[in-house]
Amino acid sequence: MARKTPEINSGSMADIAFLLLIFWLVTTSMNVDSGIARKLPPLVEQENDPGMDARERNVLMVFVSGNNQLMVAGQRMDISGLCEKAKAFITNPTNDPSMPEKEMTEIPLLGNYPVSKGLISLQNDRSTSYDTYIQVQNELTKAFNEAKNELALQRFGRPLEDLSDAQKQAVNKAIPVKISEAEPRDLTGGR
């Protein structure tokens, strides 16, 4: 007589595999793609909007070529100098007539404060490397952050990250981030 081999009950194996799958899904973190946070300018209803001041002195043109070379206000520049150039443009500390105009604005906690009308216009070639583009973005963001931090230290005696929400709001109104990104150019000829 042939002896029967005992079978292993595999009914609960599916339950165990399912529980392990659920455990893995709950405990695993997924990488999430993140972008660059930028606030888009408001939609302009008409071309001759008096609120939009695009005088030449109020716009700092930043262009990144396909060779990853940086042009700021028509001058070649190394990326390492962009932060200081942008910060000087944003704040215009000496009220230089060739730099952006300032408009006196009533800001809570700061009083009447001269807010710059300056805008940084960024454009790149389609063949600009992503690394160079991100470096330029980082330098521009750094310029705004340094200017805000300097104002926070000057007016409130503390760095920006240590301020209350109301104080941060006041600093953000005094130094608004104004970066306009134009559609990339295609200097190679084809699209």
Short mmCIF file of N, CA, C and O in Angstrom, two decimals, residues 62-69 122-130 132-133 182-190:
data_model
loop_
_atom_site.label_atom_id
_atom_site.label_comp_id
_atom_site.label_asym_id
_atom_site.label_seq_id
_atom_site.Cartn_x
_atom_site.Cartn_y
_atom_site.Cartn_z
N VAL A 62 18.10 88.19 -17.29
CA VAL A 62 19.05 87.11 -17.05
C VAL A 62 18.81 86.07 -18.13
O VAL A 62 17.69 85.57 -18.29
N PHE A 63 19.85 85.78 -18.92
CA PHE A 63 19.73 84.80 -20.00
C PHE A 63 20.81 83.74 -19.84
O PHE A 63 21.98 84.06 -19.60
N VAL A 64 20.40 82.47 -19.98
CA VAL A 64 21.34 81.36 -19.94
C VAL A 64 21.37 80.76 -21.33
O VAL A 64 20.36 80.30 -21.85
N SER A 65 22.56 80.78 -21.95
CA SER A 65 22.69 80.31 -23.32
C SER A 65 22.76 78.78 -23.39
O SER A 65 22.86 78.10 -22.36
N GLY A 66 22.72 78.26 -24.59
CA GLY A 66 22.83 76.83 -24.81
C GLY A 66 24.18 76.28 -24.38
O GLY A 66 24.32 75.09 -24.10
N ASN A 67 25.19 77.15 -24.31
CA ASN A 67 26.53 76.74 -23.84
C ASN A 67 26.64 76.88 -22.33
O ASN A 67 27.75 76.86 -21.80
N ASN A 68 25.51 77.13 -21.66
CA ASN A 68 25.46 77.31 -20.20
C ASN A 68 26.22 78.54 -19.74
O ASN A 68 26.74 78.58 -18.64
N GLN A 69 26.29 79.55 -20.61
CA GLN A 69 26.91 80.82 -20.23
C GLN A 69 25.81 81.78 -19.80
O GLN A 69 24.73 81.82 -20.39
N LEU A 122 13.95 85.93 -16.33
CA LEU A 122 14.85 84.81 -16.61
C LEU A 122 14.43 84.12 -17.90
O LEU A 122 13.26 83.81 -18.09
N GLN A 123 15.40 83.92 -18.77
CA GLN A 123 15.14 83.19 -20.01
C GLN A 123 16.34 82.30 -20.28
O GLN A 123 17.47 82.65 -19.96
N ASN A 124 16.06 81.15 -20.85
CA ASN A 124 17.14 80.25 -21.20
C ASN A 124 16.94 79.69 -22.59
O ASN A 124 15.85 79.75 -23.14
N ASP A 125 18.01 79.16 -23.14
CA ASP A 125 17.95 78.47 -24.42
C ASP A 125 17.43 77.06 -24.17
O ASP A 125 17.61 76.51 -23.08
N ARG A 126 16.78 76.48 -25.16
CA ARG A 126 16.25 75.12 -25.00
C ARG A 126 17.35 74.09 -24.72
O ARG A 126 17.10 73.07 -24.10
N SER A 127 18.56 74.37 -25.15
CA SER A 127 19.64 73.40 -24.94
C SER A 127 20.46 73.68 -23.68
O SER A 127 21.49 73.05 -23.45
N THR A 128 19.99 74.60 -22.82
CA THR A 128 20.65 74.85 -21.54
C THR A 128 20.56 73.58 -20.70
O THR A 128 19.51 72.94 -20.67
N SER A 129 21.65 73.24 -20.01
CA SER A 129 21.61 72.04 -19.17
C SER A 129 20.72 72.29 -17.96
O SER A 129 20.62 73.41 -17.45
N TYR A 130 20.07 71.22 -17.52
CA TYR A 130 19.19 71.32 -16.36
C TYR A 130 19.97 71.74 -15.13
O TYR A 130 19.50 72.52 -14.32
N THR A 132 22.65 73.71 -14.92
CA THR A 132 22.91 75.14 -14.96
C THR A 132 21.63 75.93 -14.65
O THR A 132 21.66 76.91 -13.91
N TYR A 133 20.51 75.47 -15.21
CA TYR A 133 19.23 76.13 -14.96
C TYR A 133 18.92 76.13 -13.46
O TYR A 133 18.52 77.16 -12.90
N ALA A 182 10.51 83.62 -19.00
CA ALA A 182 10.04 83.63 -20.38
C ALA A 182 10.18 82.23 -20.96
O ALA A 182 10.96 81.41 -20.47
N GLU A 183 9.43 81.97 -22.00
CA GLU A 183 9.54 80.66 -22.66
C GLU A 183 10.95 80.51 -23.22
O GLU A 183 11.51 81.47 -23.76
N PRO A 184 11.52 79.32 -23.10
CA PRO A 184 12.88 79.13 -23.60
C PRO A 184 13.01 79.42 -25.09
O PRO A 184 12.08 79.16 -25.86
N ARG A 185 14.14 79.99 -25.46
CA ARG A 185 14.43 80.27 -26.87
C ARG A 185 15.00 79.03 -27.51
O ARG A 185 15.60 78.20 -26.85
N ASP A 186 14.87 78.96 -28.81
CA ASP A 186 15.48 77.87 -29.57
C ASP A 186 16.43 78.50 -30.59
O ASP A 186 16.02 78.88 -31.67
N LEU A 187 17.69 78.67 -30.18
CA LEU A 187 18.67 79.30 -31.05
C LEU A 187 19.28 78.35 -32.06
O LEU A 187 20.04 78.75 -32.92
N THR A 188 18.93 77.05 -31.95
CA THR A 188 19.51 76.07 -32.88
C THR A 188 18.73 75.98 -34.17
O THR A 188 19.14 75.32 -35.10
N GLY A 189 17.54 76.63 -34.21
CA GLY A 189 16.81 76.69 -35.46
C GLY A 189 15.54 75.85 -35.48
O GLY A 189 14.51 76.31 -35.89
N GLY A 190 15.56 74.61 -35.05
CA GLY A 190 14.37 73.76 -35.10
C GLY A 190 13.67 73.68 -33.78
O GLY A 190 14.22 73.93 -32.74
#
